[in-house]
Short mmCIF file of C-alpha atoms and ligand atoms in Angstrom, two decimals:
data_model
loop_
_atom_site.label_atom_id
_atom_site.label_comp_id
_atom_site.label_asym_id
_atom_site.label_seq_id
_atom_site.Cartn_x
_atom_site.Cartn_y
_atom_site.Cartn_z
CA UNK W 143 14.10 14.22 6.46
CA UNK W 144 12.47 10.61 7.13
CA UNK W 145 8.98 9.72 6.17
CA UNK W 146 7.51 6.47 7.37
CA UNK W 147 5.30 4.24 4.82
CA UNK W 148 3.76 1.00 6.98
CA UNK W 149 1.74 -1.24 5.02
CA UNK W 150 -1.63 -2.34 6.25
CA UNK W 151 -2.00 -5.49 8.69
CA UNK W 152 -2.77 -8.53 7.18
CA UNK W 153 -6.07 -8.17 6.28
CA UNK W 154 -9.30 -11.24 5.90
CA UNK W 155 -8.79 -11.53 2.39
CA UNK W 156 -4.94 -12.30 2.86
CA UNK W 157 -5.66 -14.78 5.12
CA UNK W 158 -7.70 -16.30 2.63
CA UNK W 159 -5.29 -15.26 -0.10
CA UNK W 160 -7.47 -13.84 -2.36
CA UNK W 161 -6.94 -11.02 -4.69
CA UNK W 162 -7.84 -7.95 -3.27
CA UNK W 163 -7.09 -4.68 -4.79
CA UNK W 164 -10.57 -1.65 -4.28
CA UNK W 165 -12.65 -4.54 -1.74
CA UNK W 166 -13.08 -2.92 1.37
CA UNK W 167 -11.93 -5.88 3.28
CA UNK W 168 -11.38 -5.17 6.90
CA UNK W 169 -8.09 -6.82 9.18
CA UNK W 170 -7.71 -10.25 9.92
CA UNK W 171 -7.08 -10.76 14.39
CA UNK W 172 -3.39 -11.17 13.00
CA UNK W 173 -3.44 -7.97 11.15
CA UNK W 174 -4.56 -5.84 14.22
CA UNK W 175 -2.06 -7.09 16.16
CA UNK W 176 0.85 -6.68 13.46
CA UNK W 177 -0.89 -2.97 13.41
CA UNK W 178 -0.53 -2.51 17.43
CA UNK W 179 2.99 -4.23 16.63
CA UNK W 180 3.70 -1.23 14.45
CA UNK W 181 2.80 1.61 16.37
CA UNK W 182 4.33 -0.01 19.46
CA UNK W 183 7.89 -0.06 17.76
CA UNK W 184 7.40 3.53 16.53
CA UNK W 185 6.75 4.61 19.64
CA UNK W 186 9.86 2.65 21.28
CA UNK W 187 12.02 3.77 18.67
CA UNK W 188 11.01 7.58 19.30
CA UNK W 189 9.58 8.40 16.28
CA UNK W 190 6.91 11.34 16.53
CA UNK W 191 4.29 12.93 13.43
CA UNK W 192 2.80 15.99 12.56
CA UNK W 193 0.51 14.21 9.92
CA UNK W 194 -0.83 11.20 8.53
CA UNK W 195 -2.15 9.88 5.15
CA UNK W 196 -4.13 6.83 4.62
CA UNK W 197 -6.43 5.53 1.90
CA UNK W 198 -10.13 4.98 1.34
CA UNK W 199 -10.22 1.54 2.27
CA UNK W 200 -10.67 0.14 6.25
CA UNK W 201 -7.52 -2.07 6.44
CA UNK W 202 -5.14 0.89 5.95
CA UNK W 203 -7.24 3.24 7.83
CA UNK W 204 -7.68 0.69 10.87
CA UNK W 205 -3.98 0.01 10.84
CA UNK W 206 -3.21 3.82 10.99
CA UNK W 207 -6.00 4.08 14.19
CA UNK W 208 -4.20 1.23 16.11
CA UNK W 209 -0.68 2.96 15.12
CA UNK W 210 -2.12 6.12 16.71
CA UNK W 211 -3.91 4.58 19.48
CA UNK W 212 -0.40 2.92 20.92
CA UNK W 213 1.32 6.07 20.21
CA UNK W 214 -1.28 8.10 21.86
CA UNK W 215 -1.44 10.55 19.14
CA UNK W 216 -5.06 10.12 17.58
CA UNK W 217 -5.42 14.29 17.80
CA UNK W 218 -2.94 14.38 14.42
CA UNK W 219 -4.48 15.11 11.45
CA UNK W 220 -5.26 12.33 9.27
CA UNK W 221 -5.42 12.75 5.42
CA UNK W 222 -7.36 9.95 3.24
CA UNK W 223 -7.12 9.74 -0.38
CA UNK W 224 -8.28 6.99 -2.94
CA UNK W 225 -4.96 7.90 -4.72
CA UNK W 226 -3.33 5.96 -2.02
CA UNK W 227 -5.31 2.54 -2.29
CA UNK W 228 -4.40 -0.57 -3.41
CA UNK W 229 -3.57 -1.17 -7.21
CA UNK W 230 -7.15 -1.78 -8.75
CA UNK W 231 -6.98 -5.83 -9.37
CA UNK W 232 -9.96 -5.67 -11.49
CA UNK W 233 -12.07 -9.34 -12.68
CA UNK W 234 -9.38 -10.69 -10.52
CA UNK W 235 -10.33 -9.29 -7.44
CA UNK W 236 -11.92 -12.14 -5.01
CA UNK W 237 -10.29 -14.74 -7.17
CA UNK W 238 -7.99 -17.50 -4.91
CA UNK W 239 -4.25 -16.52 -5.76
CA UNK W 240 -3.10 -19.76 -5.74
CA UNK W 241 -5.73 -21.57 -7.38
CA UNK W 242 -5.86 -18.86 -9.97
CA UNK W 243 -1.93 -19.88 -10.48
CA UNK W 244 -3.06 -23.31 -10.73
CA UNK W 245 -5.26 -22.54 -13.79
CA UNK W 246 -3.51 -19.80 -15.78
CA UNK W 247 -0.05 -20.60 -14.66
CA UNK W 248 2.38 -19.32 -11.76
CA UNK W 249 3.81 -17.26 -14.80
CA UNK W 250 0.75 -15.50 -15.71
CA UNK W 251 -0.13 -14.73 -12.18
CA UNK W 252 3.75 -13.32 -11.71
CA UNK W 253 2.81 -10.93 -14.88
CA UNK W 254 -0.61 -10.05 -13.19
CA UNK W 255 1.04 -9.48 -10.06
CA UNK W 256 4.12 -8.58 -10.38
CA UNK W 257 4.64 -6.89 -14.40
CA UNK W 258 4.86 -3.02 -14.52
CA UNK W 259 2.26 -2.66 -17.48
CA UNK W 260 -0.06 -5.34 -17.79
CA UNK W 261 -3.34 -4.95 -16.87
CA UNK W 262 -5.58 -7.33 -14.57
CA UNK W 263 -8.65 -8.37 -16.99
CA UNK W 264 -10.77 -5.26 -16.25
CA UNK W 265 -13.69 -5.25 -14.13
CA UNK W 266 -17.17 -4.67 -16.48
CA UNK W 267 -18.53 -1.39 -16.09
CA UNK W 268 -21.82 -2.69 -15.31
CA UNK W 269 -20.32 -4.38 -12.10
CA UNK W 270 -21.35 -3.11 -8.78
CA UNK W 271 -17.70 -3.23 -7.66
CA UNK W 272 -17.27 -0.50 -10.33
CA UNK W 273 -15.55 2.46 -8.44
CA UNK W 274 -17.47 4.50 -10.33
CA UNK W 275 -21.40 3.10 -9.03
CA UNK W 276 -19.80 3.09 -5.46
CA UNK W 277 -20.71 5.57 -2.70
CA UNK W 278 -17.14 5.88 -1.39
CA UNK W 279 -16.19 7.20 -4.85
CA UNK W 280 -19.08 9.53 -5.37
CA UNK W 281 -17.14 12.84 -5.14
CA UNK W 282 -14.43 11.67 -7.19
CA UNK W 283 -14.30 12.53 -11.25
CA UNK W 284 -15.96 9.17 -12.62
CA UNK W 285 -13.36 9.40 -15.40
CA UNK W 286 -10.40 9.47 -13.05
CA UNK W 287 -11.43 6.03 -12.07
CA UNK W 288 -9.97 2.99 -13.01
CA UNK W 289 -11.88 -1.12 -13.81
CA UNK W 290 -8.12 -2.08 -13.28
CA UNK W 291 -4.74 -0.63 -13.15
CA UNK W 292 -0.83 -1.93 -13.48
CA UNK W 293 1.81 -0.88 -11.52
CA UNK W 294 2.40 1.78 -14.06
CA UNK W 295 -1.18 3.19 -13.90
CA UNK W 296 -1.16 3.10 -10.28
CA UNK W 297 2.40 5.22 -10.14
CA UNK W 298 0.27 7.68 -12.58
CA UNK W 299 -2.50 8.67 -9.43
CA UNK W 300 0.04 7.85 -6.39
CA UNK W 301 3.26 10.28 -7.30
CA UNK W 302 0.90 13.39 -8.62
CA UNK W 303 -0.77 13.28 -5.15
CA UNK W 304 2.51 12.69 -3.38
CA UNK W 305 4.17 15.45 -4.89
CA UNK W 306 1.01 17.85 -4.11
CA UNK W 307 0.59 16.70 -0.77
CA UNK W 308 2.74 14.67 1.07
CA UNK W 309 6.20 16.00 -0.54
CA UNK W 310 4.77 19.49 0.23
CA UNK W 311 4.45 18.54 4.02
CA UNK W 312 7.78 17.13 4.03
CA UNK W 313 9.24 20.13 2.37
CA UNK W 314 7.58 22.74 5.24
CA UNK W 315 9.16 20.32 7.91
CA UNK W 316 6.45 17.88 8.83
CA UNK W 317 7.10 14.53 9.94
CA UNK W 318 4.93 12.09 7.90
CA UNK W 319 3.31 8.81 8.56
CA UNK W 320 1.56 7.36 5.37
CA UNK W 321 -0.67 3.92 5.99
CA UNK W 322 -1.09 2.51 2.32
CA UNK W 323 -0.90 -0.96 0.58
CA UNK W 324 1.69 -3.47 -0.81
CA UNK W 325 1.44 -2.27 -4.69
CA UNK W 326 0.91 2.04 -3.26
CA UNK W 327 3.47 1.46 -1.34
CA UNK W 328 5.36 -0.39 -4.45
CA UNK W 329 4.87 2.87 -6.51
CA UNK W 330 6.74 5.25 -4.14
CA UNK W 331 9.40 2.86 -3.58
CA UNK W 332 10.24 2.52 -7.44
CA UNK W 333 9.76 6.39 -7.54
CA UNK W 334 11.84 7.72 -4.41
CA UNK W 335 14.63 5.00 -5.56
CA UNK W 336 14.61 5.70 -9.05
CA UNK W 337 13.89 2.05 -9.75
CA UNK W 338 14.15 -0.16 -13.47
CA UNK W 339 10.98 -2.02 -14.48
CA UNK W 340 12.80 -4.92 -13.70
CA UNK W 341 13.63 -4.15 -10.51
CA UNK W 342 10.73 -3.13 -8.92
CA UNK W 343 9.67 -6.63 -9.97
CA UNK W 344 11.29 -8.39 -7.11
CA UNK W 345 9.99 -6.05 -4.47
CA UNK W 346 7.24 -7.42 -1.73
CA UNK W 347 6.10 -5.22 1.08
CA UNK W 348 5.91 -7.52 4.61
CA UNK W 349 2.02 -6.47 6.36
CA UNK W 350 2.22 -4.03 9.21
CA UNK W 351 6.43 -3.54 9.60
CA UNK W 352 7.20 0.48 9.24
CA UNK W 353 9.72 1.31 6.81
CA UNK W 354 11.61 4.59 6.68
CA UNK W 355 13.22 6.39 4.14
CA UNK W 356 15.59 9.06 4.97
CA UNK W 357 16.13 12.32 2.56
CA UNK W 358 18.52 15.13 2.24
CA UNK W 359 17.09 18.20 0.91
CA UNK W 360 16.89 17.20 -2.86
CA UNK W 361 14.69 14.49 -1.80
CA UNK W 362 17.78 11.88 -2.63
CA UNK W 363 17.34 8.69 -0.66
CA UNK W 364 19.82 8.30 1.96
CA UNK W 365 18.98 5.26 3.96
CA UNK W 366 16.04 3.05 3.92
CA UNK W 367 14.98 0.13 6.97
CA UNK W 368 12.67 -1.63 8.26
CA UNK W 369 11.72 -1.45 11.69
CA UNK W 370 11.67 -4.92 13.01
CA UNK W 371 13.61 -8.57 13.33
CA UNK W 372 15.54 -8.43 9.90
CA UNK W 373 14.86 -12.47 9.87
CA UNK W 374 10.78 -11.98 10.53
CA UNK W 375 10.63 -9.21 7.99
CA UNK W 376 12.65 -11.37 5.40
CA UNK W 377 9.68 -14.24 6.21
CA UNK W 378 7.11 -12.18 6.15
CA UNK W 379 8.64 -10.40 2.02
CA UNK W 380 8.71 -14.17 1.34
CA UNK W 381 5.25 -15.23 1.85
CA UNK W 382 3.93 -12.00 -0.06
CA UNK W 383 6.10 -13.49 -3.22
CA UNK W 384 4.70 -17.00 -2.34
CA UNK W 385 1.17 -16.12 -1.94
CA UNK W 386 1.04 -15.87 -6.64
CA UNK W 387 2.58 -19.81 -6.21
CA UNK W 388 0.02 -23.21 -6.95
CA UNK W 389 -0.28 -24.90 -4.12
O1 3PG E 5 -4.71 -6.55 -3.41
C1 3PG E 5 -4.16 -7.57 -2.97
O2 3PG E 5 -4.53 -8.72 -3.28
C2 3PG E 5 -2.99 -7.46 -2.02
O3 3PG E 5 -3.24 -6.55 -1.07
C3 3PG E 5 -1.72 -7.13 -2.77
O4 3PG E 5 -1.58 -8.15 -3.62
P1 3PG E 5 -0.29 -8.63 -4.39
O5 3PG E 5 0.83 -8.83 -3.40
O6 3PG E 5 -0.76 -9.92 -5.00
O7 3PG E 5 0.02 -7.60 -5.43
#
């Protein structure tokens, strides 16, 4: 079984290297074409779906349309969830990465970043970027959502609705293609590879480069690429990790 997780383009706000998290930021001109990228090297290397899952927010969801569009297969169904956005990055979200570094400390941002448990400083409740006084939230249970989460928090919304959804498709013999983000995306990595807390630490997803994990039948990893140059990819895992460093 393979299922195919490609993080979203680079989006405007990555470009500008700003903490991101819940803003609906759309893709930078780079980030659509690392998206058309994408679907153009699925489609060369013969991959096919029977369904897709995306997130709420547009730079997943426009990533997933341009894989689609190249691959000629915009009929599939497409399932969004806000279990699959980004990790919620709470006060921090808008704040300069690097110049944030350059006040707290390259450490501190690491921990914010990178730390399983910590918490970003949580957004106030009486914020309008609140999840909870935002229209694309409205049907969702006010209490399920979060004013910032960790890495752990996020694993606590993203493997429930994996294991209901996504793992169920898999199991009745559906190819998947999930378009998430770097810390979703960081969640089902520590989670299909059984991961330490220390581990995880070290792991950056490159923008818009599909990565496959293969299964047997007890859901066991078997193999797990990227599809790409080995050297860009390694470049691209690089600058993620850089983006937390003062400039
Ligand atoms: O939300 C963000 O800022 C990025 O999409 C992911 O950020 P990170 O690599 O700093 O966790």
């Amino acid at each position: 079984m393979k299922l195919v997780l490609v993080r979203h383009g680079e989006s405007e706000w990555n470009r500008a290297n700003l903490f991101t998290g819940w803003t609906d930021v759309d893709l930078s001109e780079k980030g659509h074409q690392e998206a058309i990228q994408a679907g153009q090297t699925l489609k060369q290397e013969g991959y096919d779906f029977d369904v897709c899952y995306t997130s709420y927010l547009k730079r997943a969801i426009h990533t997933l349309n341009h894989i689609l569009d190249e691959m000629d297969r915009n009929w599939l169904p497409v399932h969004k969830s806000w279990h699959l956005n980004e990790r919620h990055y709470g006060a921090l979200q808008g704040l300069n990465k690097a110049d944030t570094a350059a006040k707290y400390g390259e450490d501190q941002v690491k921990i914010w970043r990178r730390s399983f448990d910590v918490k970003p400083p949580l957004l106030d409740v009486n914020d309008e970027r609140n999840p909870a006084n935002q229209a694309m939230y409205r049907n969702v249970d006010a209490k399920a959502l979060p004013l910032a989460e960790s890495l752990e928090t996020t694993i606590d919304r993203v493997i429930p609705y994996y294991e209901a959804n996504i793992k169920k498709d898999m199991e009745a013999g559906k190819r998947v293609l999930i378009a998430a983000h770097g810390n979703s995306i960081r969640a089902l990595v520590k989670y299909f590879e059984n991961m330490d807390k220390d581990t995880i630490v070290g792991v950056n997803i490159p923008t818009g480069v599909p990565l496959v994990y293969e299964f047997d039948e007890d859901f066991h990893v078997q193999k797990k690429y990227y599809l790409g140059d080995p050297d860009a990819i390694q470049a691209k895992m690089k600058a993620v990790a850089n983006q937390g460093k003062a400039k």
